[in-house]
PDB file of C-alpha atoms and ligand atoms in Angstrom:
ATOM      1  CA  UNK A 171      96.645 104.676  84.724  1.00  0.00           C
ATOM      2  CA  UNK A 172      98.774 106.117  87.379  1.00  0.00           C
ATOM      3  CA  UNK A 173      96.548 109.143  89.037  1.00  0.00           C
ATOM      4  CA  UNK A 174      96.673 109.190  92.505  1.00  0.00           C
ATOM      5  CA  UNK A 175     100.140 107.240  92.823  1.00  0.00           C
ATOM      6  CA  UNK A 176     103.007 107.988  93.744  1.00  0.00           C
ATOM      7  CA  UNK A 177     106.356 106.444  92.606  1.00  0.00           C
ATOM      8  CA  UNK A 178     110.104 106.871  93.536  1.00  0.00           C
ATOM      9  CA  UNK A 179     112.316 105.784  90.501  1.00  0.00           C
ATOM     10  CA  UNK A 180     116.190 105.177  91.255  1.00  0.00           C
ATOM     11  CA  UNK A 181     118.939 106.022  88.224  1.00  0.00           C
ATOM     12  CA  UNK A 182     116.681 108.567  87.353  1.00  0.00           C
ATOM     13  CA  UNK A 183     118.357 111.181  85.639  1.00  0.00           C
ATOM     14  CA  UNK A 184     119.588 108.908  82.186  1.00  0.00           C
ATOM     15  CA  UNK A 185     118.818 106.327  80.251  1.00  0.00           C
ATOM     16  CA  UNK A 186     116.619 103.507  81.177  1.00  0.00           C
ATOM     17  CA  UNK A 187     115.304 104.941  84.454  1.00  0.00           C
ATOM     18  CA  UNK A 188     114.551 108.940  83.215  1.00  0.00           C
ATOM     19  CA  UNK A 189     112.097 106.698  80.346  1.00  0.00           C
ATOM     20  CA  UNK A 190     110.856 104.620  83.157  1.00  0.00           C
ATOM     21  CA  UNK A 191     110.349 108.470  84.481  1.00  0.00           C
ATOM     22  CA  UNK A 192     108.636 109.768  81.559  1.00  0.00           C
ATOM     23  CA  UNK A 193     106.329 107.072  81.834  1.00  0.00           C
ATOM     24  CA  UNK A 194     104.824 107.485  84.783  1.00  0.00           C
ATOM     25  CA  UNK A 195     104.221 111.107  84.654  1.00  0.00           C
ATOM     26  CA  UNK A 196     102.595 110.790  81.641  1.00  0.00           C
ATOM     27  CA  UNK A 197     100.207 108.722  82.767  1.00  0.00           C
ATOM     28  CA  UNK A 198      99.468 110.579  85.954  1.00  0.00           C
ATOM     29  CA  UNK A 199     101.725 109.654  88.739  1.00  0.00           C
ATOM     30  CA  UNK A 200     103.537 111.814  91.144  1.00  0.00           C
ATOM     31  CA  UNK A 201     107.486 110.750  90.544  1.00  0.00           C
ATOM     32  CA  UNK A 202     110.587 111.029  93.075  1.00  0.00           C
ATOM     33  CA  UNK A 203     113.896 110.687  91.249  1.00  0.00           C
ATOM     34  CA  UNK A 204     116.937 109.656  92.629  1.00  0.00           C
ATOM     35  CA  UNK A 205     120.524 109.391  91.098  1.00  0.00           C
ATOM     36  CA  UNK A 206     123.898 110.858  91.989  1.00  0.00           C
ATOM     37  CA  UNK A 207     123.875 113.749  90.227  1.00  0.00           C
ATOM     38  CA  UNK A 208     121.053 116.926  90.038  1.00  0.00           C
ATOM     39  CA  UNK A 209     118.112 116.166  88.211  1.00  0.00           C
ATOM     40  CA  UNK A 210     118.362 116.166  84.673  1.00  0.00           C
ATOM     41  CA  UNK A 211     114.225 117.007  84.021  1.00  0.00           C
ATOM     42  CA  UNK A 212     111.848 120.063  85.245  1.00  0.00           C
ATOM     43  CA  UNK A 213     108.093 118.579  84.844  1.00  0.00           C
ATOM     44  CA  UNK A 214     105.015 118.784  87.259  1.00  0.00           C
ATOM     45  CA  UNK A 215     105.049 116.353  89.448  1.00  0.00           C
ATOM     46  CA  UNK A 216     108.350 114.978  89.322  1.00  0.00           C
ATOM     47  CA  UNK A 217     111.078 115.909  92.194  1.00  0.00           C
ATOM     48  CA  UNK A 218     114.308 115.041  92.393  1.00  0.00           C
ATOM     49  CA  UNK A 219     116.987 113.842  95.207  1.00  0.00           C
ATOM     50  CA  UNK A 220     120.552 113.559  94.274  1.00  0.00           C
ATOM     51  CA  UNK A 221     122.304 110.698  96.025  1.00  0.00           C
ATOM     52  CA  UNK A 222     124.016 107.660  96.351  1.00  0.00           C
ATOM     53  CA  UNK A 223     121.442 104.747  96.790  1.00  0.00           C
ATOM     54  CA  UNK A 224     124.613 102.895  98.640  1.00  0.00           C
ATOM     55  CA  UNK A 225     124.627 105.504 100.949  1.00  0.00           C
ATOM     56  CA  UNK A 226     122.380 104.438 103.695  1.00  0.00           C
ATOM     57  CA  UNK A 227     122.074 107.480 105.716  1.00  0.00           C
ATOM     58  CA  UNK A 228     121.186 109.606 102.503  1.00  0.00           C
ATOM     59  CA  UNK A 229     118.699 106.634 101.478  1.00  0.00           C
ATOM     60  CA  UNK A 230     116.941 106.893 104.218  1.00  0.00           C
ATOM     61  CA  UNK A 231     116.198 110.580 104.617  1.00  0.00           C
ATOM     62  CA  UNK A 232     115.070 110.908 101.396  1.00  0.00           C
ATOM     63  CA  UNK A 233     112.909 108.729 102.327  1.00  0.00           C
ATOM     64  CA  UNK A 234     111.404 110.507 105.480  1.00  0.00           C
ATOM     65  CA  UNK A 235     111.406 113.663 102.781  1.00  0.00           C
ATOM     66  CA  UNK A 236     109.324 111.534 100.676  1.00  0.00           C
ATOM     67  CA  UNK A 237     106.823 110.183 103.321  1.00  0.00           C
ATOM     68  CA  UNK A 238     106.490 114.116 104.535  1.00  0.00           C
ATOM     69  CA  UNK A 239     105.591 115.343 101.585  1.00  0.00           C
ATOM     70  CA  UNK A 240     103.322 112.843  99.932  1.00  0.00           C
ATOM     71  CA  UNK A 241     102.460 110.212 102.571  1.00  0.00           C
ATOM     72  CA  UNK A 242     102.711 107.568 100.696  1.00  0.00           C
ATOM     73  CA  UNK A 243     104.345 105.293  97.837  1.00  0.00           C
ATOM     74  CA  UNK A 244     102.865 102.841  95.709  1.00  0.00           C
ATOM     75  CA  UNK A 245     105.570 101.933  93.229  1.00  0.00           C
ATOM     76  CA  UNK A 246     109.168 101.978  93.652  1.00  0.00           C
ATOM     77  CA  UNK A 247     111.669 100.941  90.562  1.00  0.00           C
ATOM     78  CA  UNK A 248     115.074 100.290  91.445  1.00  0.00           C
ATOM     79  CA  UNK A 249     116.798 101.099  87.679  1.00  0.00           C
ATOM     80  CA  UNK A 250     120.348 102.638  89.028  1.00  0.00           C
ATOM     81  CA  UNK A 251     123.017 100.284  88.565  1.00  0.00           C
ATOM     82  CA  UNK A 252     126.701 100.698  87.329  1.00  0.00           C
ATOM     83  CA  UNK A 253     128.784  98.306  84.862  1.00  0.00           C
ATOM     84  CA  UNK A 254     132.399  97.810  84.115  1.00  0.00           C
ATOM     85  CA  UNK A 255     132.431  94.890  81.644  1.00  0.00           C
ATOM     86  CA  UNK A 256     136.173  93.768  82.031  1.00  0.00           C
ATOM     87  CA  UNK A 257     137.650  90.078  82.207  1.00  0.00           C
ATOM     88  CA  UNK A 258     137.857  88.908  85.680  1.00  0.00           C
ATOM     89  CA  UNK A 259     141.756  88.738  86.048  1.00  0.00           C
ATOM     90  CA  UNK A 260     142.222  92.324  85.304  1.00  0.00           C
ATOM     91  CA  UNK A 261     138.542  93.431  86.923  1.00  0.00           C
ATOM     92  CA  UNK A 262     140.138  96.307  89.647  1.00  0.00           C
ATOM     93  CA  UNK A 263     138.607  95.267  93.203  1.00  0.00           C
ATOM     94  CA  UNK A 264     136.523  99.445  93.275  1.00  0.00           C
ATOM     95  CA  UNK A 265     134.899  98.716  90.138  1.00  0.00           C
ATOM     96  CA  UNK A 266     133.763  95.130  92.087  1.00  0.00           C
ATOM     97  CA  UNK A 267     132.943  96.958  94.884  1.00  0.00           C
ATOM     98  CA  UNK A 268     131.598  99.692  93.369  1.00  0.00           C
ATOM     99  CA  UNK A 269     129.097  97.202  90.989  1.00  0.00           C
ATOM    100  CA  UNK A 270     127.854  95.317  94.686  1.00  0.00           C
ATOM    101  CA  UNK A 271     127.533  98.575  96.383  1.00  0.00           C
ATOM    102  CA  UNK A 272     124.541 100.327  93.353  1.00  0.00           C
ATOM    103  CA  UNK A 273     123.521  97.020  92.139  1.00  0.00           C
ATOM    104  CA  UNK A 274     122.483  94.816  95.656  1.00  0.00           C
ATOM    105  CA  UNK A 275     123.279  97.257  98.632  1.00  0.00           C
ATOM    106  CA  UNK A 276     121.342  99.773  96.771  1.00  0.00           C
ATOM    107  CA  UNK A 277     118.307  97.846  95.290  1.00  0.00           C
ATOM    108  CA  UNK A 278     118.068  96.787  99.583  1.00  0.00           C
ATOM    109  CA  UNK A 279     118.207 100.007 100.951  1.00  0.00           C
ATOM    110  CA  UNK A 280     115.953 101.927  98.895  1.00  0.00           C
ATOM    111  CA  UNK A 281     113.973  98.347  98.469  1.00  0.00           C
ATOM    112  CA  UNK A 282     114.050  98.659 102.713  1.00  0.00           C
ATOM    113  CA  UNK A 283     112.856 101.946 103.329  1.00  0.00           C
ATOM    114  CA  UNK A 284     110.299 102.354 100.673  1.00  0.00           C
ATOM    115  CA  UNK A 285     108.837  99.222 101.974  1.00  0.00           C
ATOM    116  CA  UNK A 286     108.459 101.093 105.234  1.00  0.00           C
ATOM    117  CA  UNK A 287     106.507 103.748 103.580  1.00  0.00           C
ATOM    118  CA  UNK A 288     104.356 101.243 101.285  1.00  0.00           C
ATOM    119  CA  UNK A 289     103.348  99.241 104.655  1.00  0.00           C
ATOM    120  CA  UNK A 290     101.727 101.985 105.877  1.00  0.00           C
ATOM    121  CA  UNK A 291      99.493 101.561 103.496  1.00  0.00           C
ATOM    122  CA  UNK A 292      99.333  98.082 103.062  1.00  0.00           C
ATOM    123  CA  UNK A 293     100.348  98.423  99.284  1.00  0.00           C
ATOM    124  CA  UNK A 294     102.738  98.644  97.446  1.00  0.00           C
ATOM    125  CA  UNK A 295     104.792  97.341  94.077  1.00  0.00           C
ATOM    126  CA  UNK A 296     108.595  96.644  93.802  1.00  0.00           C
ATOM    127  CA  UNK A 297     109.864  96.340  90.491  1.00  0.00           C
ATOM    128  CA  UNK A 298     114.025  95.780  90.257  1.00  0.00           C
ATOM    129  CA  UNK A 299     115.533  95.950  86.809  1.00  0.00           C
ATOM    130  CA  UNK A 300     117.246  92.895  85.961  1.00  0.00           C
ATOM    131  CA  UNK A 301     119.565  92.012  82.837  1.00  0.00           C
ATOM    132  CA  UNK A 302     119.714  89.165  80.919  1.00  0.00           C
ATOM    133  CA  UNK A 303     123.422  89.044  81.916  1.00  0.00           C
ATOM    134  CA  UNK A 304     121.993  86.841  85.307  1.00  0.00           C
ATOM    135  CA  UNK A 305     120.938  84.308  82.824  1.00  0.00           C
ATOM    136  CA  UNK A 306     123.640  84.531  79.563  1.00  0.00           C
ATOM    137  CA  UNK A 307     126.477  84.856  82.139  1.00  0.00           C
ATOM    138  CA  UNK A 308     128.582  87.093  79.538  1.00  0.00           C
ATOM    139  CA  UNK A 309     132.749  87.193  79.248  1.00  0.00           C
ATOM    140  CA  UNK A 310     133.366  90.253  81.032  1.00  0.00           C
ATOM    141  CA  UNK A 311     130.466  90.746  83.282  1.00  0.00           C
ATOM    142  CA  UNK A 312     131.657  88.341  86.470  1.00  0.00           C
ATOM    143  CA  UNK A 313     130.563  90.845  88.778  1.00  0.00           C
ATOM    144  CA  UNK A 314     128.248  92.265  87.051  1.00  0.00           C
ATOM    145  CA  UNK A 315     126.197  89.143  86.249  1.00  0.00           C
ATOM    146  CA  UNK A 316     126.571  88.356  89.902  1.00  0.00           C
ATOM    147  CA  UNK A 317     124.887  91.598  90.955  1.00  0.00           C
ATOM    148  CA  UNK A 318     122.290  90.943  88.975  1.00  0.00           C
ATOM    149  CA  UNK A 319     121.809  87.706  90.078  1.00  0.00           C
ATOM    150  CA  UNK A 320     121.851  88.607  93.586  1.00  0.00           C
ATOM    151  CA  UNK A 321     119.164  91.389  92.626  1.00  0.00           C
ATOM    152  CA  UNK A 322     116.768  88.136  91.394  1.00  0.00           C
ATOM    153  CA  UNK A 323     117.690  86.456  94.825  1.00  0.00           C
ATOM    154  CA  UNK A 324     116.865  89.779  96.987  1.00  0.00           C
ATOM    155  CA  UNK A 325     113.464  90.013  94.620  1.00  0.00           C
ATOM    156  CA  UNK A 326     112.542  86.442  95.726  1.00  0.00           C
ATOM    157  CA  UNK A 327     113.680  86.831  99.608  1.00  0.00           C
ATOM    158  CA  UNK A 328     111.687  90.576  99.830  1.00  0.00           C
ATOM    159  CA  UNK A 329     108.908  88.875  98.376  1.00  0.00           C
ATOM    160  CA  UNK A 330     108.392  86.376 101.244  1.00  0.00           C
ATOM    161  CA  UNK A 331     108.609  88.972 103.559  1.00  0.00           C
ATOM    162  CA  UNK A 332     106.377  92.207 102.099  1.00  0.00           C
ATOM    163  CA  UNK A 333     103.651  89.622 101.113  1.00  0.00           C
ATOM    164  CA  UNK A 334     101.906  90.225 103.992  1.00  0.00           C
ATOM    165  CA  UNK A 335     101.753  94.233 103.939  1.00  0.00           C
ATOM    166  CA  UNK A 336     100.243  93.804 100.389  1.00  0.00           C
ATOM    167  CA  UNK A 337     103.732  94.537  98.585  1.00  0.00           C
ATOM    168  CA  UNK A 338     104.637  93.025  95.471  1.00  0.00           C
ATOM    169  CA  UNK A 339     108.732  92.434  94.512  1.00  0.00           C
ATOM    170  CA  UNK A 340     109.273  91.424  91.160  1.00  0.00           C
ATOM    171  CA  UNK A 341     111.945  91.391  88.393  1.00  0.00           C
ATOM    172  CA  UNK A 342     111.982  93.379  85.247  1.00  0.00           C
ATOM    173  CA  UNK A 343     115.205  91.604  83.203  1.00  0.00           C
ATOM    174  CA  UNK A 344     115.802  93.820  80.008  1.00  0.00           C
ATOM    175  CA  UNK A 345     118.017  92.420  77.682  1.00  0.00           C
ATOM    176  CA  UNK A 346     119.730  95.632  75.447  1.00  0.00           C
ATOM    177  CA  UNK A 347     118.415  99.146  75.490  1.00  0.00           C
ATOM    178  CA  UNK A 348     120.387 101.958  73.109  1.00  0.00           C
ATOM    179  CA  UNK A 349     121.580 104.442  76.845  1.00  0.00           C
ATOM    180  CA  UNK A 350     125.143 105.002  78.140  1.00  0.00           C
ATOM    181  CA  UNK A 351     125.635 101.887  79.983  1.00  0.00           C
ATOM    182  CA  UNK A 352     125.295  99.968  76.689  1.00  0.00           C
ATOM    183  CA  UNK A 353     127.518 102.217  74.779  1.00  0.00           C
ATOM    184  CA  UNK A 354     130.232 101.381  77.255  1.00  0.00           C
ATOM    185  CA  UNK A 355     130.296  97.938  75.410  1.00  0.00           C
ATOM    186  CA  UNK A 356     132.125  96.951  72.300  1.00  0.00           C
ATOM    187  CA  UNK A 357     129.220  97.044  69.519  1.00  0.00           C
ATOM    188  CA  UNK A 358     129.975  93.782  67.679  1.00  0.00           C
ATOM    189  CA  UNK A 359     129.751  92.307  71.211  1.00  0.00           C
ATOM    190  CA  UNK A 360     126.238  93.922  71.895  1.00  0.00           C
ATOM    191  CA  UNK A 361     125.163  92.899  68.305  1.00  0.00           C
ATOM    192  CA  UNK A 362     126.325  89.253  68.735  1.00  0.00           C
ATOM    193  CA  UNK A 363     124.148  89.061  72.098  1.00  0.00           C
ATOM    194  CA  UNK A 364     120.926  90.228  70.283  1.00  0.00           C
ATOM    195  CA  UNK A 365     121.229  88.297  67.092  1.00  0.00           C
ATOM    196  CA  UNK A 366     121.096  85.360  69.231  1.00  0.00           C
ATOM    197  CA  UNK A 367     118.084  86.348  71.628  1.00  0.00           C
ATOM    198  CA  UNK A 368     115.022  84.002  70.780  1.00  0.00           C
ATOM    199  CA  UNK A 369     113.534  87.825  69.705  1.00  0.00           C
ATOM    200  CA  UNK A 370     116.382  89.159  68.206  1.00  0.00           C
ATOM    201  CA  UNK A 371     116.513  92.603  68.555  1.00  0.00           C
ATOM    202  CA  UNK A 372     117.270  95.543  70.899  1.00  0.00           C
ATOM    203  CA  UNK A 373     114.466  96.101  73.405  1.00  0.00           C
ATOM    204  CA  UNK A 374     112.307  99.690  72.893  1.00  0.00           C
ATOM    205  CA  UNK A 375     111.206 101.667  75.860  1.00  0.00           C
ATOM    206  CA  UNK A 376     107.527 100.739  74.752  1.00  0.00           C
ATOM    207  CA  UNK A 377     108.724  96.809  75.726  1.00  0.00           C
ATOM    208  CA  UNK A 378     109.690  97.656  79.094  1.00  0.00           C
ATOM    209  CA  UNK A 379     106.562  99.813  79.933  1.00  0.00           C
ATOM    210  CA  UNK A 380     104.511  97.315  78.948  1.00  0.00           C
ATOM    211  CA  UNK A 381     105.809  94.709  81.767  1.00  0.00           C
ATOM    212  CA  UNK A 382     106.035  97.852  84.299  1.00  0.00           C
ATOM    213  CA  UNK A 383     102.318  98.470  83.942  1.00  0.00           C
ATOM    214  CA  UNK A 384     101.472  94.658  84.504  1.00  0.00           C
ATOM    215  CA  UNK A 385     103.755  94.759  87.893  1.00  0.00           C
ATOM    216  CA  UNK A 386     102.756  97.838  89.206  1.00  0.00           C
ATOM    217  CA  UNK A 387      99.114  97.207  88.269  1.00  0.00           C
ATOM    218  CA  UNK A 388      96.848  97.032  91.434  1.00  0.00           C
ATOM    219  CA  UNK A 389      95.435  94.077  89.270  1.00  0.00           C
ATOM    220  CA  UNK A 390      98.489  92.213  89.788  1.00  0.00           C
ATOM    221  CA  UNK A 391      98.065  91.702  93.627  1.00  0.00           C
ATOM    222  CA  UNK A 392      98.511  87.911  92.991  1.00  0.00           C
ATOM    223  CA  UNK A 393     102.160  88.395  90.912  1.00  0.00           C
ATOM    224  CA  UNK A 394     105.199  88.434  93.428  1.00  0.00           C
ATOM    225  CA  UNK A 395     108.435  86.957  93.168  1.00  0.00           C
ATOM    226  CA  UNK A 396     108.651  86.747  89.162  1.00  0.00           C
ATOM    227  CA  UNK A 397     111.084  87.712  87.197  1.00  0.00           C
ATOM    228  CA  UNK A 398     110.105  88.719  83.405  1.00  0.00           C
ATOM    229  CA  UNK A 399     112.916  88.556  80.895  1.00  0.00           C
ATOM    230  CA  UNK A 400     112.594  90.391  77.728  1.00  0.00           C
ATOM    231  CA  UNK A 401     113.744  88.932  74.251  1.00  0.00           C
ATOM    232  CA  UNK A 402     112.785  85.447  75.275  1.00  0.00           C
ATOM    233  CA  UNK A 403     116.121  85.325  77.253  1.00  0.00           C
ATOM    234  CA  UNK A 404     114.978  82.479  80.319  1.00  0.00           C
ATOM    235  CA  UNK A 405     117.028  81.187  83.328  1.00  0.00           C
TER     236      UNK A 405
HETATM  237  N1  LIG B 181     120.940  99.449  78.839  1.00  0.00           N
HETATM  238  C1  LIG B 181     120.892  98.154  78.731  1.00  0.00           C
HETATM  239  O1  LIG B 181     121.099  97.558  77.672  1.00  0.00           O
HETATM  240  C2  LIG B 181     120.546  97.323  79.932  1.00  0.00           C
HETATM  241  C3  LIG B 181     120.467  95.937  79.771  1.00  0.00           C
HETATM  242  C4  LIG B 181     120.125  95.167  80.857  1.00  0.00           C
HETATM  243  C5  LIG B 181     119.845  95.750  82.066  1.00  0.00           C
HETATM  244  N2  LIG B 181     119.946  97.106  82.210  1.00  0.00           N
HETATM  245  C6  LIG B 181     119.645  97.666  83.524  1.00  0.00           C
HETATM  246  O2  LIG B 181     118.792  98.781  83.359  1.00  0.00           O
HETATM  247  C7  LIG B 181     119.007  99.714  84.419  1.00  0.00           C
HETATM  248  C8  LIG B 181     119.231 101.106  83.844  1.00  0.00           C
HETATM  249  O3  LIG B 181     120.426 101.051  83.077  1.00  0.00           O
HETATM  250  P1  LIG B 181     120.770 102.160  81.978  1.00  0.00           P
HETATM  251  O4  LIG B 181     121.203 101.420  80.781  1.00  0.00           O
HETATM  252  O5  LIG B 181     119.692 103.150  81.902  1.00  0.00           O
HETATM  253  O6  LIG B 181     122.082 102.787  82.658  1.00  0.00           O
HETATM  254  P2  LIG B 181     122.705 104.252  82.547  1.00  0.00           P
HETATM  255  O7  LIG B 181     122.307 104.875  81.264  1.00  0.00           O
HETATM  256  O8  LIG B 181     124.142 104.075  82.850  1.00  0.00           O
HETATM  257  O9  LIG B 181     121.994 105.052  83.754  1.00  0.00           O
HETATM  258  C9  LIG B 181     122.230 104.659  85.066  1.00  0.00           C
HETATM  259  C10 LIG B 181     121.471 105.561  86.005  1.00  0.00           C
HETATM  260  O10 LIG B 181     121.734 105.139  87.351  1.00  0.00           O
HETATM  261  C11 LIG B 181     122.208 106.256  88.112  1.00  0.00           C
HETATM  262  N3  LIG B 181     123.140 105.743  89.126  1.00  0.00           N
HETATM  263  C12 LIG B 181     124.278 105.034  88.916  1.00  0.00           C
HETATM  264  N4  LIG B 181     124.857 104.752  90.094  1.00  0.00           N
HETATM  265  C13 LIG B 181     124.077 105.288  91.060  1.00  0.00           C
HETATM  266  C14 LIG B 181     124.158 105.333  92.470  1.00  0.00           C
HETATM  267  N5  LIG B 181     125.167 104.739  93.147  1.00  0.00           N
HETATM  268  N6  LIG B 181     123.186 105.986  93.158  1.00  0.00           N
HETATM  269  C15 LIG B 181     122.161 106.583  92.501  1.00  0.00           C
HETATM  270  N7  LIG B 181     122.031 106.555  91.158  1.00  0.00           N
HETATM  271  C16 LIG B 181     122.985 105.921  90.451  1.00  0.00           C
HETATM  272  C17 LIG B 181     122.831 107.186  87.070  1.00  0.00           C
HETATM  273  O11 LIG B 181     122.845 108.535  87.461  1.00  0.00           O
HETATM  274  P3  LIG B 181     124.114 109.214  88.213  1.00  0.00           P
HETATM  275  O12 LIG B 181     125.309 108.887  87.394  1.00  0.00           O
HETATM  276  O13 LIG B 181     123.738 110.661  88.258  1.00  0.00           O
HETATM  277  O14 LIG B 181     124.151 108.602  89.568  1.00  0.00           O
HETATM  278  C18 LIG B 181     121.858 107.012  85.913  1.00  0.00           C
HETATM  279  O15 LIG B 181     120.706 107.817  86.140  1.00  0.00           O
HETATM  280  C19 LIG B 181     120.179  99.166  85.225  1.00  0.00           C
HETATM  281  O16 LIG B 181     119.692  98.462  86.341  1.00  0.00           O
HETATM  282  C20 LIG B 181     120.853  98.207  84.256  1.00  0.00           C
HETATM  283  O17 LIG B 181     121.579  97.216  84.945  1.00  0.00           O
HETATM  284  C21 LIG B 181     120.289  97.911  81.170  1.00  0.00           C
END
């Protein structure tokens, strides 16, 4: 499905974003990693950069490293993202800052300079991961419900603006997948949330491939500016 392409996936090395990993390179694309720390996989095809996707300097060189050594990029996924899940009065001002700085100066950095790489081409697909916290607006997740939010907003704004180099910006929302950011959270809390999704269960990796493929599809040239929220969650 993906031979021939090439794809940069951000929050790489765990959870959500090494799956998203697995994914492509098992179905034949050529995968750039990026997270803060080394890479956590060894496979053919797959490199890795460690760094921050806040840091714009870093951002953008491993960018120039990717357009040297493969000349191209068709699909970039922008999974890294940090949580603290706190109430707002006691919500320290770095884990704020730090949440803004991964979840919306990130996803527009990397979202910036891949687009460079995809206009080039004239093609390209941007998928961000959302959460249904934009939508449910949990206790706890002020900041981090605005981040995501604010990803939505950046989705629809990049949208507008790669539409006419052929690059599609979309949203991927996941609602509750078993990694370490959801293990940060009280149980009975996560079990509440998902007993009262319209589908009420925890999302499989198999779930979120399935809307990947449709955005990144070539097919899909006519699909911008959507955002896709699993579980039945809606805005
Ligand atoms: N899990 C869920 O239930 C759930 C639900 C809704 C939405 N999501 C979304 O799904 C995506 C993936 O989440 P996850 O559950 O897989 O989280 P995770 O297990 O905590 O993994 C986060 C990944 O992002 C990387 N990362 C964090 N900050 C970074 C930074 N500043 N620069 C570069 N990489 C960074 C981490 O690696 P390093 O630590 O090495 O940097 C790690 O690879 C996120 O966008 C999250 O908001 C998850």
């Amino acid at each position: 499905m993906y031979a021939g392409r090439v794809a940069v996936v951000t929050g790489a090395s765990r959870g959500l974003g090494a799956a998203l990993v697995g994914h492509l390179l098992a179905n034949g694309a050529t995968v750039v990693g990026f997270s803060r720390g080394d890479a956590t996989l060894e496979a053919a095809g797959y490199s890795h950069h460690a760094l921050d996707v806040g840091d714009e300097r870093a951002v953008r060189s491993a960018f120039v490293q990717v357009g040297r050594a493969h000349g191209r990029l068709d699909i970039l996924v922008n999974a890294a993202a940090v949580l603290t899940s706190i109430h707002a009065l006691v919500m320290p001002a770095e884990s704020a800052e730090a949440m803004l700085r991964t979840n919306v100066l990130g996803v527009f950095l990397v979202s910036r300079e891949g687009a460079k790489l995809m206009r080039r081409a004239g093609y390209g697909r941007i998928v961000n991961i959302g959460s249904m916290a934009a939508a449910l607006e949990p206790v706890g997740d002020s900041i981090y419900a605005a981040t995501k939010a604010a990803s939505m907003t950046l989705t629809g704004v990049l949208a507008k603006e790669l539409a006419g180099y052929g690059i599609t910006v979309n949203t991927l929302a996941v609602s509750a997948l078993e990694t370490d950011m959801l293990r940060q959270l009280p149980r009975d809390q996560v079990d509440r949330v998902v007993a009262g999704l319209p589908l009420a269960r925890m999302a499989t990796p198999e779930d979120i491939f399935n809307v990947l493929d449709f955005f990144a599809s070539p097919a899909s040239s006519y699909v911008t500016a959507q955002s896709i929220f699993l579980g039945g969650v809606h805005t």
